[in-house]
Tab-separated table of C-alpha atoms and ligand atoms in Angstrom:
chain	number	residue	atom	x	y	z
Z	1	MET	CA	-23.877	10.563	-70.739
Z	2	ASN	CA	-22.078	8.707	-67.990
Z	3	THR	CA	-18.710	9.874	-66.809
Z	4	TYR	CA	-16.238	7.654	-64.998
Z	5	LYS	CA	-13.638	8.469	-62.405
Z	6	ILE	CA	-10.398	7.118	-63.767
Z	7	THR	CA	-7.762	5.538	-61.563
Z	8	ALA	CA	-4.100	4.934	-62.371
Z	9	ALA	CA	-3.713	2.782	-65.459
Z	10	ASP	CA	-2.966	-0.889	-64.901
Z	11	ASN	CA	-1.374	-1.756	-68.216
Z	12	THR	CA	-1.055	-5.413	-67.309
Z	13	PHE	CA	-4.837	-5.572	-67.461
Z	14	THR	CA	-4.925	-4.187	-71.008
Z	15	ALA	CA	-2.201	-6.602	-72.038
Z	16	GLU	CA	-3.985	-9.559	-70.488
Z	17	VAL	CA	-7.284	-8.814	-72.233
Z	18	GLU	CA	-5.418	-8.437	-75.530
Z	19	LYS	CA	-3.544	-11.680	-75.037
Z	20	ARG	CA	-6.567	-13.732	-74.050
Z	21	SER	CA	-8.832	-12.368	-76.752
Z	22	GLY	CA	-6.203	-12.076	-79.462
Z	23	GLN	CA	-7.647	-8.657	-80.334
Z	24	ASP	CA	-5.797	-5.402	-80.942
Z	25	LEU	CA	-7.683	-3.074	-78.635
Z	26	ASN	CA	-5.772	-0.026	-79.876
Z	27	ALA	CA	-7.733	-0.374	-83.072
Z	28	CYS	CA	-10.852	0.832	-81.273
Z	29	TYR	CA	-11.406	4.500	-82.124
Z	30	GLN	CA	-14.566	4.862	-80.037
Z	31	CYS	CA	-17.040	5.226	-82.878
Z	32	GLY	CA	-19.784	3.789	-80.676
Z	33	ASN	CA	-21.147	1.416	-83.329
Z	34	CYS	CA	-21.052	-1.503	-80.928
Z	35	THR	CA	-23.091	0.368	-78.339
Z	36	ALA	CA	-25.544	1.634	-80.939
Z	37	GLY	CA	-26.440	-1.918	-81.932
Z	38	CYS	CA	-26.241	-3.541	-78.522
Z	39	PRO	CA	-29.712	-4.799	-77.589
Z	40	PHE	CA	-28.728	-4.883	-73.921
Z	41	SER	CA	-27.589	-1.258	-73.705
Z	42	PHE	CA	-30.769	-0.385	-71.784
Z	43	ALA	CA	-29.747	-2.783	-69.025
Z	44	TYR	CA	-25.979	-2.072	-68.962
Z	45	ASP	CA	-24.319	-0.024	-66.242
Z	46	ILE	CA	-21.343	0.638	-68.545
Z	47	GLN	CA	-21.922	0.649	-72.305
Z	48	VAL	CA	-19.869	-1.771	-74.364
Z	49	SER	CA	-17.884	0.941	-76.212
Z	50	ASN	CA	-17.072	2.496	-72.839
Z	51	ILE	CA	-15.857	-0.878	-71.613
Z	52	MET	CA	-13.545	-1.013	-74.614
Z	53	ARG	CA	-12.162	2.401	-73.685
Z	54	LEU	CA	-11.786	1.498	-70.007
Z	55	VAL	CA	-9.818	-1.588	-70.994
Z	56	GLN	CA	-7.549	0.522	-73.209
Z	57	ILE	CA	-6.701	2.721	-70.246
Z	58	GLY	CA	-6.194	-0.154	-67.823
Z	59	GLN	CA	-9.198	0.254	-65.521
Z	60	ARG	CA	-9.158	-3.279	-64.159
Z	61	ASP	CA	-11.466	-2.928	-61.157
Z	62	LYS	CA	-14.080	-0.845	-62.885
Z	63	VAL	CA	-14.317	-3.297	-65.775
Z	64	LEU	CA	-14.215	-6.534	-63.811
Z	65	GLN	CA	-16.849	-5.228	-61.416
Z	66	CYS	CA	-19.320	-3.933	-63.956
Z	67	HIS	CA	-22.694	-5.589	-64.411
Z	68	SER	CA	-22.701	-5.426	-68.196
Z	69	ILE	CA	-20.222	-8.253	-68.664
Z	70	TRP	CA	-22.713	-10.597	-67.001
Z	71	LEU	CA	-25.676	-9.331	-68.982
Z	72	CYS	CA	-24.072	-9.527	-72.430
Z	73	ALA	CA	-25.909	-12.225	-74.388
Z	74	SER	CA	-23.105	-12.826	-76.917
Z	75	CYS	CA	-25.499	-11.776	-79.666
Z	76	GLN	CA	-22.513	-10.878	-81.899
Z	77	SER	CA	-24.027	-7.605	-83.099
Z	78	CYS	CA	-20.999	-5.621	-81.880
Z	79	THR	CA	-18.500	-8.020	-83.440
Z	80	THR	CA	-20.375	-7.991	-86.730
Z	81	ARG	CA	-20.655	-4.202	-86.900
Z	82	CYS	CA	-17.275	-3.011	-85.585
Z	83	PRO	CA	-15.612	-1.094	-88.450
Z	84	ASN	CA	-12.212	-2.204	-87.152
Z	85	ASN	CA	-13.065	-5.895	-87.100
Z	86	ILE	CA	-12.595	-6.206	-83.373
Z	87	ASP	CA	-14.294	-9.269	-81.953
Z	88	VAL	CA	-16.005	-7.168	-79.300
Z	89	ALA	CA	-18.289	-9.988	-78.119
Z	90	GLY	CA	-15.177	-12.138	-77.725
Z	91	VAL	CA	-13.569	-9.415	-75.608
Z	92	MET	CA	-16.698	-9.290	-73.424
Z	93	ASP	CA	-16.510	-13.065	-73.041
Z	94	HIS	CA	-12.861	-12.943	-71.987
Z	95	ILE	CA	-13.463	-10.145	-69.487
Z	96	ARG	CA	-16.246	-12.244	-67.982
Z	97	HIS	CA	-13.851	-15.201	-67.717
Z	98	MET	CA	-11.378	-12.947	-65.894
Z	99	ALA	CA	-14.033	-11.664	-63.496
Z	100	ARG	CA	-15.088	-15.218	-62.741
Z	101	GLU	CA	-11.524	-16.304	-62.123
Z	102	ALA	CA	-11.084	-13.330	-59.773
Z	103	GLY	CA	-14.121	-14.539	-57.846
Z	104	LEU	CA	-16.229	-11.571	-58.920
Z	105	ALA	CA	-19.846	-11.827	-59.998
Z	106	THR	CA	-21.821	-8.616	-59.843
Z	107	GLU	CA	-24.855	-10.413	-61.288
Z	108	ARG	CA	-24.986	-13.381	-58.965
Z	109	LYS	CA	-28.222	-14.817	-60.356
Z	110	VAL	CA	-26.745	-14.942	-63.827
Z	111	LYS	CA	-23.686	-16.743	-62.534
Z	112	VAL	CA	-25.815	-19.234	-60.597
Z	113	PHE	CA	-27.907	-19.914	-63.680
Z	114	VAL	CA	-24.794	-20.601	-65.745
Z	115	ASP	CA	-23.356	-22.832	-63.031
Z	116	SER	CA	-26.606	-24.777	-62.641
Z	117	PHE	CA	-26.752	-25.291	-66.392
Z	118	LEU	CA	-23.224	-26.656	-66.552
Z	119	ASP	CA	-23.785	-28.816	-63.462
Z	120	SER	CA	-26.638	-30.430	-65.293
Z	121	VAL	CA	-24.460	-31.107	-68.339
Z	122	GLU	CA	-21.652	-32.473	-66.183
Z	123	ARG	CA	-24.031	-34.813	-64.427
Z	124	HIS	CA	-26.164	-36.115	-67.292
Z	125	GLY	CA	-24.210	-35.323	-70.441
Z	126	ARG	CA	-27.167	-33.258	-71.604
Z	127	VAL	CA	-29.156	-30.441	-70.087
Z	128	TYR	CA	-32.017	-31.634	-67.986
Z	129	GLU	CA	-34.268	-28.567	-68.049
Z	130	MET	CA	-36.457	-29.471	-65.085
Z	131	GLY	CA	-33.482	-30.341	-62.874
Z	132	LEU	CA	-31.757	-27.127	-63.938
Z	133	MET	CA	-34.670	-25.041	-62.691
Z	134	VAL	CA	-34.906	-26.875	-59.383
Z	135	SER	CA	-31.174	-26.516	-58.771
Z	136	TYR	CA	-31.311	-22.820	-59.700
Z	137	MET	CA	-34.106	-22.265	-57.191
Z	138	ALA	CA	-32.251	-24.126	-54.452
Z	139	LYS	CA	-29.070	-22.123	-54.976
Z	140	THR	CA	-30.661	-18.698	-55.235
Z	141	GLY	CA	-33.065	-19.446	-52.410
Z	142	ARG	CA	-35.821	-17.789	-54.365
Z	143	VAL	CA	-38.961	-19.344	-55.589
Z	144	PHE	CA	-38.645	-19.620	-59.282
Z	145	THR	CA	-39.979	-16.442	-60.873
Z	146	ASP	CA	-41.499	-18.627	-63.538
Z	147	VAL	CA	-43.831	-20.756	-61.416
Z	148	GLU	CA	-46.783	-19.245	-63.245
Z	149	LEU	CA	-45.507	-20.927	-66.396
Z	150	ALA	CA	-45.790	-24.414	-64.946
Z	151	PRO	CA	-49.515	-24.923	-65.660
Z	152	LYS	CA	-48.903	-23.769	-69.238
Z	153	VAL	CA	-45.977	-25.958	-70.021
Z	154	LEU	CA	-46.512	-29.140	-68.025
Z	155	PRO	CA	-49.638	-30.352	-69.853
Z	156	LYS	CA	-47.757	-29.978	-73.161
Z	157	GLY	CA	-45.532	-32.855	-72.100
Z	158	LYS	CA	-42.456	-30.831	-72.984
Z	159	LEU	CA	-40.642	-31.040	-69.680
Z	160	PRO	CA	-39.697	-34.600	-68.913
Z	161	LEU	CA	-39.703	-35.120	-65.140
Z	162	LYS	CA	-36.843	-37.570	-65.267
Z	163	PRO	CA	-33.382	-36.783	-66.601
Z	164	HIS	CA	-32.237	-38.397	-69.787
Z	165	SER	CA	-28.640	-39.424	-69.267
Z	166	ILE	CA	-26.413	-40.486	-72.098
Z	167	LYS	CA	-24.252	-43.591	-72.131
Z	168	GLY	CA	-21.035	-41.627	-72.392
Z	169	LYS	CA	-21.814	-39.354	-69.491
Z	170	GLU	CA	-18.546	-40.274	-67.776
Z	171	GLN	CA	-16.759	-38.839	-70.796
Z	172	ILE	CA	-18.517	-35.529	-70.217
Z	173	ALA	CA	-17.764	-35.601	-66.495
Z	174	ALA	CA	-14.137	-36.291	-67.435
Z	175	ILE	CA	-14.055	-33.172	-69.652
Z	176	PHE	CA	-15.085	-31.058	-66.667
Z	177	LYS	CA	-12.676	-32.830	-64.346
Z	178	ARG	CA	-9.705	-32.342	-66.671
Z	179	PHE	CA	-10.748	-28.740	-67.222
Z	180	ARG	CA	-10.572	-28.066	-63.477
Z	181	GLU	CA	-7.209	-29.827	-63.225
Z	182	VAL	CA	-5.707	-27.776	-66.060
Z	183	LYS	CA	-7.109	-24.556	-64.555
Z	184	SER	CA	-5.681	-25.252	-61.111
Z	185	LYS	CA	-2.186	-25.930	-62.492
Q	1	MET	CA	-31.463	-37.566	-105.051
Q	2	SER	CA	-31.459	-38.115	-101.381
Q	3	ILE	CA	-29.103	-36.419	-98.952
Q	4	ARG	CA	-27.522	-38.235	-96.046
Q	5	ILE	CA	-26.222	-36.033	-93.268
Q	6	SER	CA	-25.133	-36.329	-89.655
Q	7	TYR	CA	-27.737	-34.917	-87.254
Q	8	TYR	CA	-27.330	-33.126	-83.932
Q	9	PRO	CA	-30.794	-32.535	-82.381
Q	10	GLY	CA	-29.699	-30.498	-79.335
Q	11	CYS	CA	-31.014	-30.799	-75.790
Q	12	SER	CA	-34.082	-28.599	-76.106
Q	13	GLY	CA	-35.334	-30.794	-78.955
Q	14	LYS	CA	-35.846	-33.507	-76.376
Q	15	GLY	CA	-37.703	-31.111	-74.070
Q	16	THR	CA	-39.068	-27.618	-74.533
Q	17	SER	CA	-38.795	-27.554	-78.327
Q	18	SER	CA	-40.081	-31.040	-79.053
Q	19	GLU	CA	-42.400	-29.650	-81.761
Q	20	TYR	CA	-39.348	-28.262	-83.567
Q	21	GLU	CA	-37.720	-31.674	-83.378
Q	22	THR	CA	-40.720	-33.646	-84.680
Q	23	SER	CA	-41.428	-31.186	-87.481
Q	24	THR	CA	-37.759	-30.998	-88.463
Q	25	THR	CA	-37.358	-34.738	-88.760
Q	26	GLY	CA	-40.743	-35.053	-90.490
Q	27	VAL	CA	-40.021	-32.371	-93.070
Q	28	CYS	CA	-36.541	-33.732	-93.763
Q	29	GLN	CA	-37.936	-37.212	-94.312
Q	30	ALA	CA	-40.551	-35.808	-96.696
Q	31	LEU	CA	-37.762	-34.151	-98.685
Q	32	ASP	CA	-35.487	-37.221	-98.816
Q	33	VAL	CA	-33.001	-35.835	-96.337
Q	34	ASP	CA	-31.732	-38.720	-94.279
Q	35	LEU	CA	-30.824	-37.364	-90.837
Q	36	VAL	CA	-28.432	-39.742	-89.108
Q	37	GLU	CA	-28.500	-38.868	-85.404
Q	38	ILE	CA	-25.039	-38.711	-83.831
Q	39	PRO	CA	-24.904	-41.751	-81.563
Q	40	ASP	CA	-24.916	-40.760	-77.893
Q	41	TRP	CA	-24.457	-37.050	-78.658
Q	42	SER	CA	-23.931	-34.739	-75.699
Q	43	CYS	CA	-24.756	-31.112	-74.889
Q	44	CYS	CA	-22.720	-28.486	-76.770
Q	45	GLY	CA	-22.571	-26.373	-73.603
Q	46	SER	CA	-24.689	-23.662	-75.197
Q	47	THR	CA	-24.043	-20.063	-74.094
Q	48	PRO	CA	-23.166	-20.939	-70.479
Q	49	ALA	CA	-20.063	-22.927	-71.474
Q	50	HIS	CA	-18.427	-20.231	-73.562
Q	51	THR	CA	-19.140	-17.574	-70.965
Q	52	VAL	CA	-17.035	-19.641	-68.564
Q	53	ASN	CA	-14.178	-20.779	-70.806
Q	54	HIS	CA	-13.612	-21.257	-74.539
Q	55	VAL	CA	-11.527	-24.418	-74.271
Q	56	LEU	CA	-14.192	-26.095	-72.140
Q	57	SER	CA	-16.910	-24.936	-74.509
Q	58	SER	CA	-15.078	-26.207	-77.579
Q	59	ALA	CA	-14.362	-29.552	-75.901
Q	60	LEU	CA	-18.082	-30.084	-75.269
Q	61	SER	CA	-18.764	-29.370	-78.944
Q	62	ALA	CA	-15.788	-31.282	-80.281
Q	63	ARG	CA	-16.839	-34.555	-78.671
Q	64	ASN	CA	-19.859	-34.479	-80.972
Q	65	LEU	CA	-17.882	-33.528	-84.059
Q	66	THR	CA	-15.538	-36.448	-83.375
Q	67	LEU	CA	-18.472	-38.848	-83.120
Q	68	ALA	CA	-19.795	-37.593	-86.459
Q	69	GLU	CA	-16.344	-37.909	-87.989
Q	70	GLN	CA	-16.107	-41.517	-86.775
Q	71	GLU	CA	-19.353	-42.291	-88.565
Q	72	GLY	CA	-17.744	-41.018	-91.758
Q	73	PHE	CA	-19.449	-37.634	-92.026
Q	74	ASP	CA	-17.840	-34.305	-92.861
Q	75	THR	CA	-20.984	-32.266	-92.223
Q	76	VAL	CA	-23.373	-32.089	-89.295
Q	77	THR	CA	-26.736	-30.387	-89.338
Q	78	THR	CA	-28.665	-29.018	-86.386
Q	79	PRO	CA	-31.962	-27.154	-86.078
Q	80	CYS	CA	-30.797	-25.041	-83.115
Q	81	PRO	CA	-28.854	-21.798	-83.787
Q	82	SER	CA	-27.204	-21.934	-80.380
Q	83	CYS	CA	-25.836	-25.435	-81.020
Q	84	LEU	CA	-24.954	-24.355	-84.555
Q	85	SER	CA	-22.981	-21.407	-83.281
Q	86	ASN	CA	-21.113	-23.489	-80.700
Q	87	LEU	CA	-20.259	-26.318	-83.076
Q	88	LYS	CA	-19.131	-23.910	-85.795
Q	89	ILE	CA	-17.139	-21.670	-83.484
Q	90	ALA	CA	-15.422	-24.712	-81.943
Q	91	GLU	CA	-14.408	-25.965	-85.389
Q	92	HIS	CA	-13.293	-22.464	-86.382
Q	93	LYS	CA	-11.165	-21.912	-83.273
Q	94	MET	CA	-9.694	-25.402	-83.446
Q	95	ARG	CA	-8.101	-24.618	-86.784
Q	96	LYS	CA	-5.449	-22.981	-84.636
Q	97	GLU	CA	-3.161	-25.767	-83.527
Q	98	SER	CA	-2.387	-24.595	-79.992
Q	99	PHE	CA	-6.087	-24.165	-79.291
Q	100	ARG	CA	-6.905	-27.590	-80.709
Q	101	GLU	CA	-4.265	-29.169	-78.530
Q	102	ALA	CA	-5.679	-27.520	-75.420
Q	103	VAL	CA	-9.146	-28.813	-76.304
Q	104	ASN	CA	-7.925	-32.305	-77.085
Q	105	GLU	CA	-6.289	-32.442	-73.679
Q	106	LEU	CA	-9.778	-32.459	-72.191
Q	107	LEU	CA	-11.158	-35.144	-74.477
Q	108	ASP	CA	-11.091	-38.946	-74.335
Q	109	GLN	CA	-10.838	-39.037	-78.097
Q	110	PRO	CA	-9.073	-36.182	-79.887
Q	111	TYR	CA	-10.840	-34.236	-82.615
Q	112	GLY	CA	-9.022	-34.266	-85.926
Q	113	GLY	CA	-10.768	-31.234	-87.411
Q	114	GLY	CA	-12.628	-30.500	-90.608
Q	115	VAL	CA	-16.228	-31.292	-89.691
Q	116	ASP	CA	-18.518	-28.491	-90.828
Q	117	THR	CA	-21.904	-27.718	-89.288
Q	118	LYS	CA	-24.907	-26.280	-91.115
Q	119	SER	CA	-28.320	-25.302	-89.866
Q	120	VAL	CA	-31.232	-27.418	-91.033
Q	121	LEU	CA	-32.500	-24.190	-92.599
Q	122	GLN	CA	-29.331	-23.934	-94.688
Q	123	VAL	CA	-29.554	-27.570	-95.765
Q	124	LEU	CA	-33.175	-27.124	-96.837
Q	125	VAL	CA	-32.472	-23.953	-98.788
Q	126	GLU	CA	-29.086	-24.811	-100.297
Q	127	ASN	CA	-28.944	-28.595	-100.578
Q	128	VAL	CA	-32.600	-29.450	-101.102
Q	129	GLY	CA	-33.614	-26.222	-102.819
Q	130	LEU	CA	-36.793	-24.204	-103.050
Q	131	ASP	CA	-37.991	-25.992	-106.201
Q	132	LYS	CA	-38.118	-29.323	-104.471
Q	133	VAL	CA	-39.886	-27.739	-101.499
Q	134	ARG	CA	-42.472	-26.186	-103.842
Q	135	GLU	CA	-43.104	-29.527	-105.530
Q	136	ARG	CA	-43.785	-31.224	-102.213
Q	137	VAL	CA	-46.486	-28.736	-101.100
Q	138	LYS	CA	-49.957	-30.281	-100.821
Q	139	THR	CA	-51.790	-27.429	-99.121
Q	140	PRO	CA	-50.263	-24.034	-99.907
Q	141	LEU	CA	-50.527	-21.667	-96.948
Q	142	GLU	CA	-52.466	-19.117	-98.967
Q	143	GLY	CA	-53.977	-16.374	-96.875
Q	144	LEU	CA	-51.498	-16.689	-94.024
Q	145	LYS	CA	-49.494	-13.542	-93.406
Q	146	VAL	CA	-46.224	-14.101	-91.549
Q	147	ALA	CA	-43.004	-12.339	-90.614
Q	148	CYS	CA	-39.778	-14.303	-90.223
Q	149	TYR	CA	-37.550	-13.791	-87.210
Q	150	TYR	CA	-34.031	-15.217	-87.416
Q	151	GLY	CA	-32.632	-14.222	-84.048
Q	152	CYS	CA	-29.185	-12.900	-83.378
Q	153	ILE	CA	-26.723	-15.727	-83.937
Q	154	MET	CA	-27.974	-17.697	-86.932
Q	155	ASN	CA	-25.879	-15.540	-89.283
Q	156	ARG	CA	-23.395	-13.831	-87.000
Q	157	PRO	CA	-20.499	-13.366	-87.034
Q	158	PRO	CA	-20.575	-13.769	-90.837
Q	159	GLU	CA	-16.957	-15.023	-91.192
Q	160	VAL	CA	-17.853	-18.013	-89.036
Q	161	MET	CA	-21.496	-18.633	-89.876
Q	162	ASP	CA	-20.964	-18.209	-93.607
Q	163	PHE	CA	-24.625	-18.328	-94.611
Q	164	ASP	CA	-27.159	-15.842	-95.934
Q	165	ASP	CA	-26.995	-12.093	-95.269
Q	166	HIS	CA	-26.072	-11.178	-91.710
Q	167	GLU	CA	-28.135	-7.997	-91.565
Q	168	HIS	CA	-30.985	-9.036	-93.827
Q	169	PRO	CA	-31.231	-12.811	-94.097
Q	170	MET	CA	-33.802	-14.175	-96.555
Q	171	ALA	CA	-33.612	-17.976	-96.290
Q	172	MET	CA	-36.699	-18.397	-94.131
Q	173	ASP	CA	-38.626	-15.691	-95.990
Q	174	ASN	CA	-37.985	-17.539	-99.240
Q	175	LEU	CA	-38.975	-20.887	-97.746
Q	176	MET	CA	-42.231	-19.491	-96.370
Q	177	GLU	CA	-43.014	-17.972	-99.772
Q	178	ALA	CA	-42.273	-21.300	-101.417
Q	179	ILE	CA	-44.969	-22.949	-99.318
Q	180	GLY	CA	-47.494	-20.271	-100.206
Q	181	ALA	CA	-47.485	-17.925	-97.214
Q	182	GLU	CA	-47.490	-14.178	-97.624
Q	183	VAL	CA	-44.257	-12.886	-96.121
Q	184	ILE	CA	-44.041	-9.378	-94.717
Q	185	PRO	CA	-40.477	-8.061	-94.322
Q	186	PHE	CA	-39.603	-7.943	-90.625
Q	187	PRO	CA	-37.278	-5.074	-89.698
Q	188	LEU	CA	-36.136	-6.772	-86.469
Q	189	LYS	CA	-35.096	-10.029	-88.154
Q	190	VAL	CA	-31.726	-10.249	-86.447
Q	191	GLU	CA	-32.442	-8.436	-83.185
Q	192	CYS	CA	-32.044	-10.265	-79.886
Q	193	CYS	CA	-35.016	-11.751	-77.980
Q	194	GLY	CA	-33.257	-11.613	-74.606
Q	195	ALA	CA	-31.732	-15.066	-74.965
Q	196	SER	CA	-31.406	-17.159	-71.828
Q	197	PHE	CA	-32.047	-14.289	-69.417
Q	198	GLY	CA	-35.676	-15.330	-68.942
Q	199	ILE	CA	-34.805	-17.046	-65.701
Q	200	PRO	CA	-32.199	-14.803	-64.033
Q	201	GLN	CA	-33.304	-11.419	-65.449
Q	202	GLN	CA	-36.841	-11.668	-66.707
Q	203	ASN	CA	-37.248	-7.933	-67.444
Q	204	ILE	CA	-34.606	-8.182	-70.172
Q	205	VAL	CA	-36.648	-10.748	-72.038
Q	206	THR	CA	-39.979	-9.029	-71.551
Q	207	THR	CA	-38.461	-5.775	-72.860
Q	208	LEU	CA	-36.652	-7.187	-75.896
Q	209	SER	CA	-39.186	-9.823	-76.893
Q	210	GLY	CA	-41.938	-7.302	-76.169
Q	211	LYS	CA	-40.450	-5.035	-78.811
Q	212	LEU	CA	-40.464	-7.875	-81.339
Q	213	LEU	CA	-44.135	-8.615	-80.681
Q	214	GLU	CA	-45.059	-4.938	-80.837
Q	215	VAL	CA	-43.401	-4.482	-84.233
Q	216	ALA	CA	-44.924	-7.717	-85.548
Q	217	LYS	CA	-48.339	-6.515	-84.450
Q	218	GLY	CA	-47.799	-3.227	-86.265
Q	219	LEU	CA	-47.153	-5.177	-89.464
Q	220	GLY	CA	-50.508	-6.899	-89.134
Q	221	VAL	CA	-49.128	-10.422	-89.434
Q	222	ASP	CA	-51.025	-13.532	-88.311
Q	223	ALA	CA	-47.916	-15.144	-86.838
Q	224	LEU	CA	-44.171	-14.929	-86.365
Q	225	VAL	CA	-41.981	-17.685	-87.746
Q	226	THR	CA	-38.781	-18.671	-85.953
Q	227	ALA	CA	-35.887	-21.085	-86.281
Q	228	CYS	CA	-34.603	-20.952	-82.698
Q	229	PRO	CA	-35.866	-22.819	-79.618
Q	230	LEU	CA	-34.855	-20.023	-77.278
Q	231	CYS	CA	-36.465	-17.266	-79.385
Q	232	GLN	CA	-39.581	-19.374	-79.747
Q	233	MET	CA	-39.809	-20.026	-76.019
Q	234	ASN	CA	-39.306	-16.373	-75.113
Q	235	LEU	CA	-41.950	-15.225	-77.572
Q	236	ASP	CA	-44.467	-18.033	-77.047
Q	237	LEU	CA	-44.206	-19.366	-73.496
Q	238	ARG	CA	-43.366	-15.940	-72.086
Q	239	GLN	CA	-45.922	-13.984	-74.122
Q	240	GLY	CA	-48.152	-13.801	-71.032
Q	241	GLN	CA	-45.289	-12.428	-68.941
Q	242	ILE	CA	-44.509	-9.929	-71.691
Q	243	ASN	CA	-48.125	-8.777	-71.755
Q	244	ALA	CA	-48.138	-8.409	-67.987
Q	245	ALA	CA	-44.881	-6.444	-67.949
Q	246	GLN	CA	-45.639	-4.234	-70.948
Q	247	GLY	CA	-49.354	-3.791	-70.460
Q	248	THR	CA	-50.068	-5.311	-73.865
Q	249	GLN	CA	-52.542	-7.920	-75.044
Q	250	HIS	CA	-50.656	-9.836	-77.661
Q	251	SER	CA	-51.930	-13.178	-78.756
Q	252	LEU	CA	-49.589	-13.882	-81.620
Q	253	PRO	CA	-48.797	-17.498	-82.539
Q	254	ILE	CA	-45.074	-18.268	-82.806
Q	255	PHE	CA	-44.395	-21.131	-85.211
Q	256	TYR	CA	-41.204	-22.945	-86.029
Q	257	PHE	CA	-40.682	-22.673	-89.792
Q	258	THR	CA	-40.625	-26.463	-89.970
Q	259	GLN	CA	-44.095	-26.665	-88.403
Q	260	LEU	CA	-45.513	-24.565	-91.224
Q	261	MET	CA	-43.668	-26.666	-93.790
Q	262	ALA	CA	-45.119	-29.801	-92.190
Q	263	LYS	CA	-48.549	-28.164	-92.411
Q	264	ALA	CA	-48.104	-27.344	-96.096
Q	265	PHE	CA	-46.854	-30.890	-96.763
Q	266	ASP	CA	-49.939	-32.352	-95.021
Q	267	LEU	CA	-47.796	-34.273	-92.552
Q	268	SER	CA	-49.442	-35.779	-89.474
Q	269	ASP	CA	-50.599	-33.745	-86.460
Q	270	ALA	CA	-47.946	-35.445	-84.332
Q	271	VAL	CA	-45.233	-34.227	-86.708
Q	272	GLN	CA	-46.638	-30.680	-86.866
Q	273	GLY	CA	-46.895	-30.474	-83.080
Q	274	MET	CA	-49.296	-27.510	-83.198
Q	275	LYS	CA	-50.853	-28.587	-79.914
Q	276	ARG	CA	-47.565	-28.092	-78.139
Q	277	LEU	CA	-47.550	-24.348	-78.849
Q	278	ILE	CA	-48.563	-22.176	-75.909
Q	279	VAL	CA	-50.267	-19.320	-77.766
Q	280	ASN	CA	-53.195	-20.947	-79.520
Q	281	PRO	CA	-52.555	-20.903	-83.293
Q	282	GLN	CA	-56.195	-21.655	-84.130
Q	283	LYS	CA	-57.031	-18.242	-85.576
Q	284	ALA	CA	-53.946	-18.118	-87.766
Q	285	LEU	CA	-54.529	-21.640	-89.069
Q	286	ALA	CA	-58.164	-20.774	-89.810
Q	287	LYS	CA	-56.841	-18.355	-92.449
Q	288	ILE	CA	-55.677	-21.283	-94.511
Q	289	GLY	CA	-58.786	-23.290	-93.748
Q	290	GLN	CA	-56.784	-25.470	-91.415
Q	291	ALA	CA	-58.216	-24.678	-88.020
Q	292	ASP	CA	-57.823	-27.770	-86.005
Q	293	LYS	CA	-60.637	-28.331	-83.520
Q	294	GLU	CA	-58.406	-30.368	-81.294
Q	295	ILE	CA	-56.147	-27.403	-80.591
Q	296	ALA	CA	-58.922	-25.212	-79.187
F	1	SF4	S1	-22.537	-9.396	-77.878
F	1	SF4	FE1	-22.968	-8.501	-75.870
F	1	SF4	S2	-22.005	-6.473	-75.960
F	1	SF4	FE2	-22.089	-7.209	-78.048
F	1	SF4	S3	-23.989	-6.302	-78.858
F	1	SF4	FE3	-24.503	-8.352	-78.075
F	1	SF4	S4	-25.173	-8.095	-75.964
F	1	SF4	FE4	-24.098	-6.181	-76.599
F	2	SF4	S1	-17.542	-0.583	-82.871
F	2	SF4	FE1	-15.389	-1.174	-82.679
F	2	SF4	S2	-14.227	0.726	-83.007
F	2	SF4	FE2	-16.360	1.317	-82.616
F	2	SF4	S3	-16.404	1.715	-80.409
F	2	SF4	FE3	-17.032	-0.418	-80.678
F	2	SF4	S4	-15.144	-1.597	-80.509
F	2	SF4	FE4	-14.539	0.549	-80.801
């Protein structure tokens, strides 16, 4: 079992997670159900039930800098199985938002993938899968780990080489623009 | 009686899951379900949007719900569980007034609320019904042994998704039985396939999807049946990567449930889209005397 060195409690962190997520984190009694069902536990550096505990005791840095929050797939297993009805997946989502806002991203490739995806939506109104992959490669500077898939998928005619933009794409761009304005207020 | 319902295809339907899209629309037409595509629909933001911000994510979904509402619909249907989850969660969260106001601030046209979303699977099982499906079958899939894989978010969280059993869903199992297939209970029905980590963290997908294939193999099924474009892509397109990473030799066809329905209804090859699958389904289809030489 992992042990963690605890630093002085930052109660504002606990309060902020509770406020954003609307969840009562005191209700967590550390049964471990969420971790038991988490399909990503094998890849996590801190297990989800441990994250819940670390939030309770105000361990801001440890939580915002963990890798797990970037690897969580929002599969909702934890939320569904928590005996105290805590929306654990929602809490993970909110912690990830906070890490992002603090400029932290311990899993940079995951962040770049998310950003490339949303760029594509902002630009075309829909996801353009081919463009998404090219942009991801450009930003990570790594040759796409999936190049070997190209000969399998291209002949199936499933990846259009040109983006399909919608008529109302300005409306989508405006959603992103207003979002950034509200955030920077 | 025909059903008329607003339709949200989702981005992957126009790309990597085009066989899901053609078979979905084909099967619905065959069952008198009139899918009215939302005019100029846009991306729901999928998982990436809600991992960045919930207001942004809900705004991307709400634009589509508003368009459906303007066409006079109170229900939208979509084949994709990820879109389903986003559209439903947006509607759910927007019942809270302060949240709805924050979302509407981002939109050209505000969303009034009250548009429900259902999966195509739910519409077929609940609105059309298994009896009607049974009646429409021309070639029962006798001899084909399948397991049904629902993925993680089709039924979760149950308060929001409000359909079927969240630990042991049966909708697809029942549908596959109705078209004559032999259905073997799949213990990993609602486990995760690794979702969209195929690109940034491939080992997650090869591990999780590898487990699904391994268990399916142990059950001796001819194929897995899915309802999710991302699950299907991880299991089908990435099956080679899984084999390489896990040292396995799986060659298990991964069908969309609508493809098998289209097969049982004798719909055209273009509707079934079998040729667009990566793992060759020839051997599985041979079990029902339907091996298609063209696929080889
Ligand atoms: S939602 Fe995230 S933390 Fe919860 S079980 Fe799924 S992957 Fe684990
Ligand atoms: S399942 Fe709920 S109560 Fe149990 S450890 Fe996880 S969050 Fe805490």
